[in-house]
mmCIF file of C-alpha atoms in Angstrom:
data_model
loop_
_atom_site.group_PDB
_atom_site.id
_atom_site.type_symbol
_atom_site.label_atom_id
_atom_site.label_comp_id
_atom_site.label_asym_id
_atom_site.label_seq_id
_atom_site.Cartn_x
_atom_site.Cartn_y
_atom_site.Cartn_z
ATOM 1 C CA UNK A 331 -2.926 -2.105 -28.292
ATOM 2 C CA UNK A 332 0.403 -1.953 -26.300
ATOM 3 C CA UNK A 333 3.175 0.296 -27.603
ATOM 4 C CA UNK A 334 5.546 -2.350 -28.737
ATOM 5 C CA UNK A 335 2.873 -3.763 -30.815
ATOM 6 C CA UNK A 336 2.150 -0.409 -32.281
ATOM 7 C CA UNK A 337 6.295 -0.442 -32.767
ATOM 8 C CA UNK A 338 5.875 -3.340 -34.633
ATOM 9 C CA UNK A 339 3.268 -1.788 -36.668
ATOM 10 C CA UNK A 340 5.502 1.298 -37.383
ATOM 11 C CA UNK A 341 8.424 -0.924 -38.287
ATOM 12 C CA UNK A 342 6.690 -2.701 -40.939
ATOM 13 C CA UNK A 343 5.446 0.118 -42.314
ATOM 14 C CA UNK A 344 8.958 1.782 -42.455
ATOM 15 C CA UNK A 345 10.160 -1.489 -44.183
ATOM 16 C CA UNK A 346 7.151 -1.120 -46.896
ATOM 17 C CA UNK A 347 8.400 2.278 -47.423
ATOM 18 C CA UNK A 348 11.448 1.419 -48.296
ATOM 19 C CA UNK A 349 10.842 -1.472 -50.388
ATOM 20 C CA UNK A 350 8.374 0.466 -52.039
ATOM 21 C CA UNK A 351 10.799 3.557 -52.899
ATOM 22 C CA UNK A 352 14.450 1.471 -52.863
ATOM 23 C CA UNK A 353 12.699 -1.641 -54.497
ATOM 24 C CA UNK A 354 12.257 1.079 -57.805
ATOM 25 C CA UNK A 355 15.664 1.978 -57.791
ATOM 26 C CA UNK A 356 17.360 -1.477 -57.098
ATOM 27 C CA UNK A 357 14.853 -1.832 -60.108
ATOM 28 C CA UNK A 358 16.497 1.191 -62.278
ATOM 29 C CA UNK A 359 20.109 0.024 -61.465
ATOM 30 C CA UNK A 360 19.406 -3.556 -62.854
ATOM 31 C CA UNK A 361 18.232 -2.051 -65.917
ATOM 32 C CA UNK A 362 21.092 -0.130 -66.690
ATOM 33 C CA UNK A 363 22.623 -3.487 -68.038
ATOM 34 C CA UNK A 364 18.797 -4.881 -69.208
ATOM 35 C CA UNK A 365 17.472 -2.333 -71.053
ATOM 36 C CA UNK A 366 20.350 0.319 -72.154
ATOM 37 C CA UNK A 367 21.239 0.764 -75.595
ATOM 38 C CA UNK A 368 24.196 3.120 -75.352
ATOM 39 C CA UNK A 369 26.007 5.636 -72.649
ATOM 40 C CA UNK A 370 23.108 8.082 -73.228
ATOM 41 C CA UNK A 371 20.519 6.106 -72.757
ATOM 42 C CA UNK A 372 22.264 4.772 -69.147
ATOM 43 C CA UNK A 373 22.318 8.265 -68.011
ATOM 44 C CA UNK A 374 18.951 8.500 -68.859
ATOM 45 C CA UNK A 375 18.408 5.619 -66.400
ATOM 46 C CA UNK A 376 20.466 6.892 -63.988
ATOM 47 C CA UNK A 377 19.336 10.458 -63.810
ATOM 48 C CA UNK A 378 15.572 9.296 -63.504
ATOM 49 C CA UNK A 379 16.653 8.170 -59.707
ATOM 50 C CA UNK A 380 19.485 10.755 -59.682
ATOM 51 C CA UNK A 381 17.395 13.168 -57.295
ATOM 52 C CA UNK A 382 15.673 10.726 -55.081
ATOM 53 C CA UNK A 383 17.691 7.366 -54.633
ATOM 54 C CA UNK A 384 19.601 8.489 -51.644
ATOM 55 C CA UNK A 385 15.969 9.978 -50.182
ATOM 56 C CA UNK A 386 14.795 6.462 -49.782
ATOM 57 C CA UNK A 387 17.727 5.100 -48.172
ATOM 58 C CA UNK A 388 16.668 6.928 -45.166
ATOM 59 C CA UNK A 389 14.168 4.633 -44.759
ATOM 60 C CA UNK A 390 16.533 1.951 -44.635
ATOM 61 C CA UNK A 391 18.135 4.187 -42.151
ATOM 62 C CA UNK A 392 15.230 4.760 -40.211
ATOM 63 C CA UNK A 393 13.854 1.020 -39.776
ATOM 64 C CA UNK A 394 17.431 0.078 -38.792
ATOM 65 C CA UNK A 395 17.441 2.865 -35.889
ATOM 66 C CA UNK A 396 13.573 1.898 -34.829
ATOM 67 C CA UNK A 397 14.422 -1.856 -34.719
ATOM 68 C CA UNK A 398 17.153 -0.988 -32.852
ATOM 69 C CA UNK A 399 15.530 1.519 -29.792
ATOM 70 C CA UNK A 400 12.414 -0.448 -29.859
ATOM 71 C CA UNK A 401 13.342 -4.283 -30.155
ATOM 72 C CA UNK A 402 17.288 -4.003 -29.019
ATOM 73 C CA UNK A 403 17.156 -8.140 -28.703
ATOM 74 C CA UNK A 404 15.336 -8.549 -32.178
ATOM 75 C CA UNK A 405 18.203 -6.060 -33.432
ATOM 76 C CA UNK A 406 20.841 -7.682 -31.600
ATOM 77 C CA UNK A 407 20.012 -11.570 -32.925
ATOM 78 C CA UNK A 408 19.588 -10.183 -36.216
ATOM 79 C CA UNK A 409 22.129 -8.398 -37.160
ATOM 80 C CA UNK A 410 24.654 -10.750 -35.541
ATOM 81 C CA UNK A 411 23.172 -13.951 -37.233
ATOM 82 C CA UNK A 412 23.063 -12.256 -40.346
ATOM 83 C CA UNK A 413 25.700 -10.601 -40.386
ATOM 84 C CA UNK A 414 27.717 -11.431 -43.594
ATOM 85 C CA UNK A 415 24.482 -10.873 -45.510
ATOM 86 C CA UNK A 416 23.847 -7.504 -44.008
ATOM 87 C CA UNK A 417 27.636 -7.077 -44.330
ATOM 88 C CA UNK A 418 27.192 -7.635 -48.127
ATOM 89 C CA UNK A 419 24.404 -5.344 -48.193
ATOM 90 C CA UNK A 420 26.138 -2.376 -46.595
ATOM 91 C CA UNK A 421 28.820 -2.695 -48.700
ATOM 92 C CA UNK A 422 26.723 -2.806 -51.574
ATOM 93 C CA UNK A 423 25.318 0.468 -50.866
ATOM 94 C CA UNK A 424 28.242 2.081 -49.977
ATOM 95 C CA UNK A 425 29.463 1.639 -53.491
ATOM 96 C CA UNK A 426 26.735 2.354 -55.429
ATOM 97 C CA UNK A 427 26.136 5.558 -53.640
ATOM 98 C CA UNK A 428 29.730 6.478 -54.579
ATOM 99 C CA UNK A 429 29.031 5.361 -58.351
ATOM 100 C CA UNK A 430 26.246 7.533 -58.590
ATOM 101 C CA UNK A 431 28.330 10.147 -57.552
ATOM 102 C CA UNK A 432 31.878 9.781 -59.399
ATOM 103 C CA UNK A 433 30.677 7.905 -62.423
ATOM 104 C CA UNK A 434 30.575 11.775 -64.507
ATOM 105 C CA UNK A 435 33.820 13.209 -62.941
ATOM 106 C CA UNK A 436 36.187 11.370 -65.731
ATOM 107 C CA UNK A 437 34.996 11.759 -69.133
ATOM 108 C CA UNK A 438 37.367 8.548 -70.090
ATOM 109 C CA UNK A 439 35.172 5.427 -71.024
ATOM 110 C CA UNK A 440 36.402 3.049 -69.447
ATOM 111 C CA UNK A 441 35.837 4.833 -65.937
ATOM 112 C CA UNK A 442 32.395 5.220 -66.585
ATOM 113 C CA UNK A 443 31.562 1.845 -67.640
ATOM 114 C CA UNK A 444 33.242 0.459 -64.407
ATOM 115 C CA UNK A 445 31.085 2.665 -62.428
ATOM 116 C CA UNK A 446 28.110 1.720 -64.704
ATOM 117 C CA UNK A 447 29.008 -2.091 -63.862
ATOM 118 C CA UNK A 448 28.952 -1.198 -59.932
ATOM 119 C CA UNK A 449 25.470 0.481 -60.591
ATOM 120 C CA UNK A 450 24.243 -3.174 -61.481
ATOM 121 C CA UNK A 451 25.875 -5.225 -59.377
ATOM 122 C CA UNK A 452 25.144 -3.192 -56.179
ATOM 123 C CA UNK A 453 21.460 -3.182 -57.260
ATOM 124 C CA UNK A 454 21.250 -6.501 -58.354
ATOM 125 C CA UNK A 455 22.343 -8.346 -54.966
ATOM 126 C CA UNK A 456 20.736 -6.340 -52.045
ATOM 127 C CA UNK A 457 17.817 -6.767 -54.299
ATOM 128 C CA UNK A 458 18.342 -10.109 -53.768
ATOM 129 C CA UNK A 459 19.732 -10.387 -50.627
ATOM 130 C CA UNK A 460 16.744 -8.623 -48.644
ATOM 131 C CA UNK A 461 14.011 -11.251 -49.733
ATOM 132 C CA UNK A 462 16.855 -13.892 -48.430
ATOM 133 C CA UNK A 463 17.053 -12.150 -45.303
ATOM 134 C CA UNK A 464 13.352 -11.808 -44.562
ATOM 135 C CA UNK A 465 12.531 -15.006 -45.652
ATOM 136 C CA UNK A 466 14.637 -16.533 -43.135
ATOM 137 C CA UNK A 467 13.191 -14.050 -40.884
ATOM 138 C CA UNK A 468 9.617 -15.351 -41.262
ATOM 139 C CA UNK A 469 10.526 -19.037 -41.618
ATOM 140 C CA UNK A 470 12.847 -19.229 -38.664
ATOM 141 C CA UNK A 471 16.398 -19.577 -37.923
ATOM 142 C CA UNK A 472 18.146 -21.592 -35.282
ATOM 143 C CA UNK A 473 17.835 -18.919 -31.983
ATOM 144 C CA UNK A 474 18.955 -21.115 -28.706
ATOM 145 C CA UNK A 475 17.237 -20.252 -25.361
ATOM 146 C CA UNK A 476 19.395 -16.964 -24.743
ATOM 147 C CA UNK A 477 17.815 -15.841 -27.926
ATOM 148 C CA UNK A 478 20.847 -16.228 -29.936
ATOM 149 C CA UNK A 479 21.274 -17.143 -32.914
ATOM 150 C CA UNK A 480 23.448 -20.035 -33.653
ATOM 151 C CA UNK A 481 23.482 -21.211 -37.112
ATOM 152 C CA UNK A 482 25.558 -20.373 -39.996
ATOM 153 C CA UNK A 483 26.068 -18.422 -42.923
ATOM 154 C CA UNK A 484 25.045 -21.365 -45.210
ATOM 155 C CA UNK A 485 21.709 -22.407 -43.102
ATOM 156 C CA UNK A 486 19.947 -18.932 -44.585
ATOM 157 C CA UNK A 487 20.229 -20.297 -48.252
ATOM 158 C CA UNK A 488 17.430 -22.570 -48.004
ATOM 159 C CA UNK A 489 14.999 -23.167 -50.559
ATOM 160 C CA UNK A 490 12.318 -20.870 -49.430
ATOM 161 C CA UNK A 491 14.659 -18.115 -48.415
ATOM 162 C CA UNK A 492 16.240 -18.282 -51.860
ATOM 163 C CA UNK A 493 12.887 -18.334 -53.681
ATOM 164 C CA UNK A 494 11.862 -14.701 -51.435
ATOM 165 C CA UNK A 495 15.369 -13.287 -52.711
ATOM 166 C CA UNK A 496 14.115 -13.977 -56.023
ATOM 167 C CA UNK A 497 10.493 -12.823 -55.650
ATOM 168 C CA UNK A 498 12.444 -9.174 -54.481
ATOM 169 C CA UNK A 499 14.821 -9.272 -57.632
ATOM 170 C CA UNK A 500 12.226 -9.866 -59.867
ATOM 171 C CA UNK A 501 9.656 -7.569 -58.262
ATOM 172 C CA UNK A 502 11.951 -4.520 -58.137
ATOM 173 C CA UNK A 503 13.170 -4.993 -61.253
ATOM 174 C CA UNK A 504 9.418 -5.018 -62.625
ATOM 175 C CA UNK A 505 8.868 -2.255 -60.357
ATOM 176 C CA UNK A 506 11.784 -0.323 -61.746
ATOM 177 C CA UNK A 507 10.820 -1.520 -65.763
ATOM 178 C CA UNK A 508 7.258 0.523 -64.625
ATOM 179 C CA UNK A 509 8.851 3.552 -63.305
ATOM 180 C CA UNK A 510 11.401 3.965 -66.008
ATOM 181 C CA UNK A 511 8.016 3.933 -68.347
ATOM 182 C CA UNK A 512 6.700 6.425 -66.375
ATOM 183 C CA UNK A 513 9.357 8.900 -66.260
ATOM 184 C CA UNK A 514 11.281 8.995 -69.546
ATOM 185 C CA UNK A 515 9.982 9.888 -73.181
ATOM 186 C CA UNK A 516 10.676 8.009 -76.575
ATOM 187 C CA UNK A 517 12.190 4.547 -77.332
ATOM 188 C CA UNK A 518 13.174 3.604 -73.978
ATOM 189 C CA UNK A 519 9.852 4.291 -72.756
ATOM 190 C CA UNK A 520 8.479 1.444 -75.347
ATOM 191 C CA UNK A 521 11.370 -0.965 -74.375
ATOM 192 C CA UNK A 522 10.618 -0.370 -70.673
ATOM 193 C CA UNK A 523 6.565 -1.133 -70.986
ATOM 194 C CA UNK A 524 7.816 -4.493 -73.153
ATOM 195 C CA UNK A 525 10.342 -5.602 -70.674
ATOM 196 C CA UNK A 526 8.492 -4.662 -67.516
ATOM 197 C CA UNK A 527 5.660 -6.955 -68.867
ATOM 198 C CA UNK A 528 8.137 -10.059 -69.644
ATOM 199 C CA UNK A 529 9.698 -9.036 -66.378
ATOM 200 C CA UNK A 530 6.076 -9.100 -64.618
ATOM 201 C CA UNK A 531 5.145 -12.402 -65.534
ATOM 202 C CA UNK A 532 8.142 -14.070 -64.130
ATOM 203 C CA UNK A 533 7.385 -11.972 -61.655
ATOM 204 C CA UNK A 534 3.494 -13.243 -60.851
ATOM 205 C CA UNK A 535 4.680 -16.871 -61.063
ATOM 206 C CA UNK A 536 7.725 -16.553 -58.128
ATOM 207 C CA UNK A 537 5.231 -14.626 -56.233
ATOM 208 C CA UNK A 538 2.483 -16.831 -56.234
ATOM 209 C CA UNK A 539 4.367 -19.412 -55.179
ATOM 210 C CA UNK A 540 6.154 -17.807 -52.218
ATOM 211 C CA UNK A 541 3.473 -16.306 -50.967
ATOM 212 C CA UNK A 542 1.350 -19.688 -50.955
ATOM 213 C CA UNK A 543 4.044 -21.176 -49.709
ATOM 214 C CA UNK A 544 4.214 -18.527 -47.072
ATOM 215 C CA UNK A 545 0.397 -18.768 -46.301
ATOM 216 C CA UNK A 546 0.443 -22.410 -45.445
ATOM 217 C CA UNK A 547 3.135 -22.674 -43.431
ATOM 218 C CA UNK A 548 2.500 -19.591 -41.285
ATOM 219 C CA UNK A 549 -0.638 -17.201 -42.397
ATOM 220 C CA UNK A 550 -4.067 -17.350 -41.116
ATOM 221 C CA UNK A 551 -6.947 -14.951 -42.393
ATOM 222 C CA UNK A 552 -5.491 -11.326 -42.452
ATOM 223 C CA UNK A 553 -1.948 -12.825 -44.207
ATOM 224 C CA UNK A 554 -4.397 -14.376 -46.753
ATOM 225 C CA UNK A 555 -6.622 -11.461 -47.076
ATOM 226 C CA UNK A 556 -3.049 -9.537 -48.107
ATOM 227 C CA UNK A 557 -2.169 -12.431 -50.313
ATOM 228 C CA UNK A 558 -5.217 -11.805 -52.324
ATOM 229 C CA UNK A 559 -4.648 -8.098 -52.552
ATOM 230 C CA UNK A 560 -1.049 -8.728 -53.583
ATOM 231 C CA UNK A 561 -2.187 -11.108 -56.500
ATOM 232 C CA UNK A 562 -4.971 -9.076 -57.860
ATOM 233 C CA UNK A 563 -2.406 -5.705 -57.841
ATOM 234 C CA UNK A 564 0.134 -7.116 -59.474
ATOM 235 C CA UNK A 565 -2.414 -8.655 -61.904
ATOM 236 C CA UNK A 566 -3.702 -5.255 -62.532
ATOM 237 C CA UNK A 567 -0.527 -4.043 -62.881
ATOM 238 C CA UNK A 568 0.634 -5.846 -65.376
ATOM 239 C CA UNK A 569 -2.435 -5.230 -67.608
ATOM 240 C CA UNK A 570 -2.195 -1.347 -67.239
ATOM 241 C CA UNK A 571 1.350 -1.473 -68.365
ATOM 242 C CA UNK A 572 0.197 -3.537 -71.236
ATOM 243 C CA UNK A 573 -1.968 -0.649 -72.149
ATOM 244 C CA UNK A 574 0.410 1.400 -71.653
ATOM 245 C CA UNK A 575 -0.792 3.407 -68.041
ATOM 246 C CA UNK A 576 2.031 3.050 -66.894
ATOM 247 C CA UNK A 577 0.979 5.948 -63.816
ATOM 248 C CA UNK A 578 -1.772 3.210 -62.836
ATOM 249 C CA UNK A 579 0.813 0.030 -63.394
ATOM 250 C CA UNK A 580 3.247 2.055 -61.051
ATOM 251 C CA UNK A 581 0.558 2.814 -58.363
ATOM 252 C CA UNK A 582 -0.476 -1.341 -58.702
ATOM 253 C CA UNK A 583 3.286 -2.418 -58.356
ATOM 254 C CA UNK A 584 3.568 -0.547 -55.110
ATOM 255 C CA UNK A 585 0.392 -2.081 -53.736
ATOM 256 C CA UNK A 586 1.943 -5.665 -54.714
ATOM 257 C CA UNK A 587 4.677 -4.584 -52.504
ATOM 258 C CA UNK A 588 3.028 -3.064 -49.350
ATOM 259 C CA UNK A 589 0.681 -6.103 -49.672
ATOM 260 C CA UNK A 590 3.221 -8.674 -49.958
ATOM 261 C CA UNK A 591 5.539 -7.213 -47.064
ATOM 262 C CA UNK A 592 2.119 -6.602 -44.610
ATOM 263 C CA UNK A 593 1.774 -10.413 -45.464
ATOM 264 C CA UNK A 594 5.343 -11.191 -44.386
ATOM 265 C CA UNK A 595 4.383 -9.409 -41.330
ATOM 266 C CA UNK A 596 1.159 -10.574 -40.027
ATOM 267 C CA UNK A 597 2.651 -13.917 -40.700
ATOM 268 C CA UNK A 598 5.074 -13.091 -38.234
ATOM 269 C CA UNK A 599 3.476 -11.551 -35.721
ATOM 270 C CA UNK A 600 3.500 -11.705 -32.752
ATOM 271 C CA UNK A 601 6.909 -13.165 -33.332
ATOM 272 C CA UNK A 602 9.858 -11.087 -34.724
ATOM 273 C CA UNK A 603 11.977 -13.842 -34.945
ATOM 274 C CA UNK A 604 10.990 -17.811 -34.567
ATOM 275 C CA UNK A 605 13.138 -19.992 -33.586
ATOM 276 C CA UNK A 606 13.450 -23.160 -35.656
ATOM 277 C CA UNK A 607 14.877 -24.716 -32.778
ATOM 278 C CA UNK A 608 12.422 -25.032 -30.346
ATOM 279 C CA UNK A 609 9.224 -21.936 -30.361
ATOM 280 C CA UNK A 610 9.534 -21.123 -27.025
ATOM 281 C CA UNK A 611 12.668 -19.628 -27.748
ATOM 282 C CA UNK A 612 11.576 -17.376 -30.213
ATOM 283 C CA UNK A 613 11.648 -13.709 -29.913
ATOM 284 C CA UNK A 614 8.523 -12.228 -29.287
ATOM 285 C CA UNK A 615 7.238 -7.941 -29.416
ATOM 286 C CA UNK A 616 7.142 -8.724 -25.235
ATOM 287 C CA UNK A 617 10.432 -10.431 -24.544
ATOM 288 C CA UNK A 618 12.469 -8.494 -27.612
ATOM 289 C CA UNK A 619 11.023 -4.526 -26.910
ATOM 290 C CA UNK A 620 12.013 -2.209 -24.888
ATOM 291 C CA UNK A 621 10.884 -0.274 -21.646
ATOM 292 C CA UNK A 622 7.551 0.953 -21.881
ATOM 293 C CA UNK A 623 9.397 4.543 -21.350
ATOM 294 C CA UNK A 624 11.380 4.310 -24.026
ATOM 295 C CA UNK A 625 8.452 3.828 -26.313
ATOM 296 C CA UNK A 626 6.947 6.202 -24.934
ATOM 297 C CA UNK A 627 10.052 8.761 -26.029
ATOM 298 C CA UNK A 628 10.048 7.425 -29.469
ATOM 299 C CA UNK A 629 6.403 7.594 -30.036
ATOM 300 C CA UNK A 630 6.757 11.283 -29.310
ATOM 301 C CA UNK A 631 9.363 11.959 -31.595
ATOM 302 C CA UNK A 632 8.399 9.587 -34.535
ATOM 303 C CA UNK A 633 4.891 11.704 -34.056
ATOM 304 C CA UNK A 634 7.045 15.014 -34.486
ATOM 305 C CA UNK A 635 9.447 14.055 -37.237
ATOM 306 C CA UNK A 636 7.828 11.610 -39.578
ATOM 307 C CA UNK A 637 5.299 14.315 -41.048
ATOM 308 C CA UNK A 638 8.486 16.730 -41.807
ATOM 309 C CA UNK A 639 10.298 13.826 -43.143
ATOM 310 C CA UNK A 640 7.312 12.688 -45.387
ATOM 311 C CA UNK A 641 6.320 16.264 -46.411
ATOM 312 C CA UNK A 642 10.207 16.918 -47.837
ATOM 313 C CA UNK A 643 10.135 14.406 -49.614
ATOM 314 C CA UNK A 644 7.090 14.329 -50.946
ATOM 315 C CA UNK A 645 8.104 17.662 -52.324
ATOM 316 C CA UNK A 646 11.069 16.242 -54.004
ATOM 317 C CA UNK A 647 9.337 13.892 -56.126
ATOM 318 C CA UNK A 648 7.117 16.584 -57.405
ATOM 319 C CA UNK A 649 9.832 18.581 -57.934
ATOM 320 C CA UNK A 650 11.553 16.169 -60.380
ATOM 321 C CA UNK A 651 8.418 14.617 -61.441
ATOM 322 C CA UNK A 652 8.938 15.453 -65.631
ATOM 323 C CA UNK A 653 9.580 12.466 -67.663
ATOM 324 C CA UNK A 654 13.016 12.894 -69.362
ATOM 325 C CA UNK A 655 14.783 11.185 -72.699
ATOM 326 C CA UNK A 656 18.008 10.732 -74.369
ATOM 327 C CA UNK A 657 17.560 14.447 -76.328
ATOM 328 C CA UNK A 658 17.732 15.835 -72.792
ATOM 329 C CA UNK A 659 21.421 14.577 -72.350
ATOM 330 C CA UNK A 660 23.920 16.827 -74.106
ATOM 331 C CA UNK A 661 26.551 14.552 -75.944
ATOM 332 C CA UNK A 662 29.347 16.730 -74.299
ATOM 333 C CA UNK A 663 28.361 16.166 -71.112
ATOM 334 C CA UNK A 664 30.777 14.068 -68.662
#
């Protein structure tokens, strides 16, 4: 195996990651409007991510920076073509980081709630917004022969691309309905296992159609071999939550995930980006990576700092791994 396929490799997996850890989150934020009762019951929500949300960014952080060192012309079509999107997105997580953070330095109500009403909205649309992006990315946008791209904002809300950004909303927000089960005590724990299994089956239907969808037009045997794992996870995942495991629905959720993005990405492969325009111009792990010295650089220092990276934060999700309910939230708290 060459090194930029093994870049390609490490890219996807850095993109599972963080759909995997964000995708919760996104997940929590949505249900701050969803499945909240009252303030308490919000900071409930919002404390169960409190210690961890700006962890998984850095994988966000991470893919961006390997995409960009290993694949500069995948990077540079990207993030030019979609740039508004993107655009949106950073924004988007620009604020909510900040809401997190100033939404309990005013006790007045009406600065909370507008904080609390960030929280959702900058959840709701990257949530969104990602499964756009990468279903354009695996269907094919309009890249000319100097590889780039020369469409426009509205050509990336097609059908199929709009059906992946609602497979991600709904799967995150299932994903986040499972871990809010998981990690707080009482009521809200019942709500959450009731929701996240209404939430699931909207869920199962969007993804079974995407990722069929996905299979015929570009899949072959290993893309369908993920499919099937995909299915059968999130299956499973919605009967443990039914029974209320939700430590075994969480663990299934996450394997949805990491199936359904190694799908998007063996589908792809050995493409990074097709061009809709004419397949010879599409961008390729060859003509998009770069030298074979530079991989060789990163390869060395992904192998040094990934295991210190993991091992932190492993350590911070044990740390802050006690569920938590509204009797844990003192009333004069602000």
């Amino acid at each position: 195996m060459e090194l930029h396929d093994v870049w390609f490799v490490l890219i996807a997996v850095l993109w599972t990651g963080y759909f995997f850890l964000e995708g919760f989150d996104f997940g929590v934020g949505i249900l701050t409007k969803l499945l909240a009762r009252n303030r308490s019951e919000k900071r409930v929500l919002i404390n169960t991510i409190g210690p961890v949300w700006d962890g998984n960014e850095v994988w966000l952080l991470t893919a961006g920076g390997a995409t960009f060192a290993a694949f500069p012309e995948w990077y540079a079509t990207l993030f030019s073509g979609f740039y508004l999107a993107l655009l949106i997105i950073l924004v988007c997580l620009i604020v909510r980081g900040v809401a997190f953070e100033y939404r309990a330095k005013r006790p007045e109500e009406n600065w909370q709630r507008n904080w609390e009403t960030a929280i959702f909205w900058t959840s709701l649309l990257p949530a969104f917004l990602w499964g756009v992006a990468f279903g354009n990315i695996v269907r094919g946008v309009k890249i000319d022969k100097n590889f780039e791209y020369v469409g426009n904002f509205w050509d990336l809300l097609n059908p199929y691309a709009i059906l992946g950004g609602l497979v991600t909303l709904t799967l995150f927000t299932f994903h986040g309905a499972v871990f809010t089960a998981l990690k707080t005590v009482g009521d809200i724990r019942v709500r959450a296992r009731k929701l996240a299994l209404q939430v699931g089956l909207v869920t199962a239907l969007l993804a079974l159609v995407f990722l069929i969808w996905t299979q015929v037009d570009s899949g072959d045997g290993k893309s369908l071999v993920a499919l099937v794992v995909a299915v059968v996870a999130l299956v499973a995942a919605l009967g443990a939550i039914q029974v209320g495991r939700e430590g075994w629905s969480f663990a299934f959720s996450g394997v949805t995930i990491v199936a359904a993005v190694a799908m998007l990405f063996l589908s792809l492969f050995p493409n990074v980006m097709p061009s809709s325009l004419n397949a010879d111009w599409s961008l390729t792990v060859t003509n998009a990576s770069s030298s074979p010295y530079t991989l060789r650089i990163m390869t060395w220092c992904a192998g040094i700092a990934t295991p210190i990276v993991l091992l932190y934060q492993g350590w911070t999700y044990w740390v802050f791994r006690k569920r938590i309910g509204t009797q844990h939230i003192a009333e004069a708290a602000h």
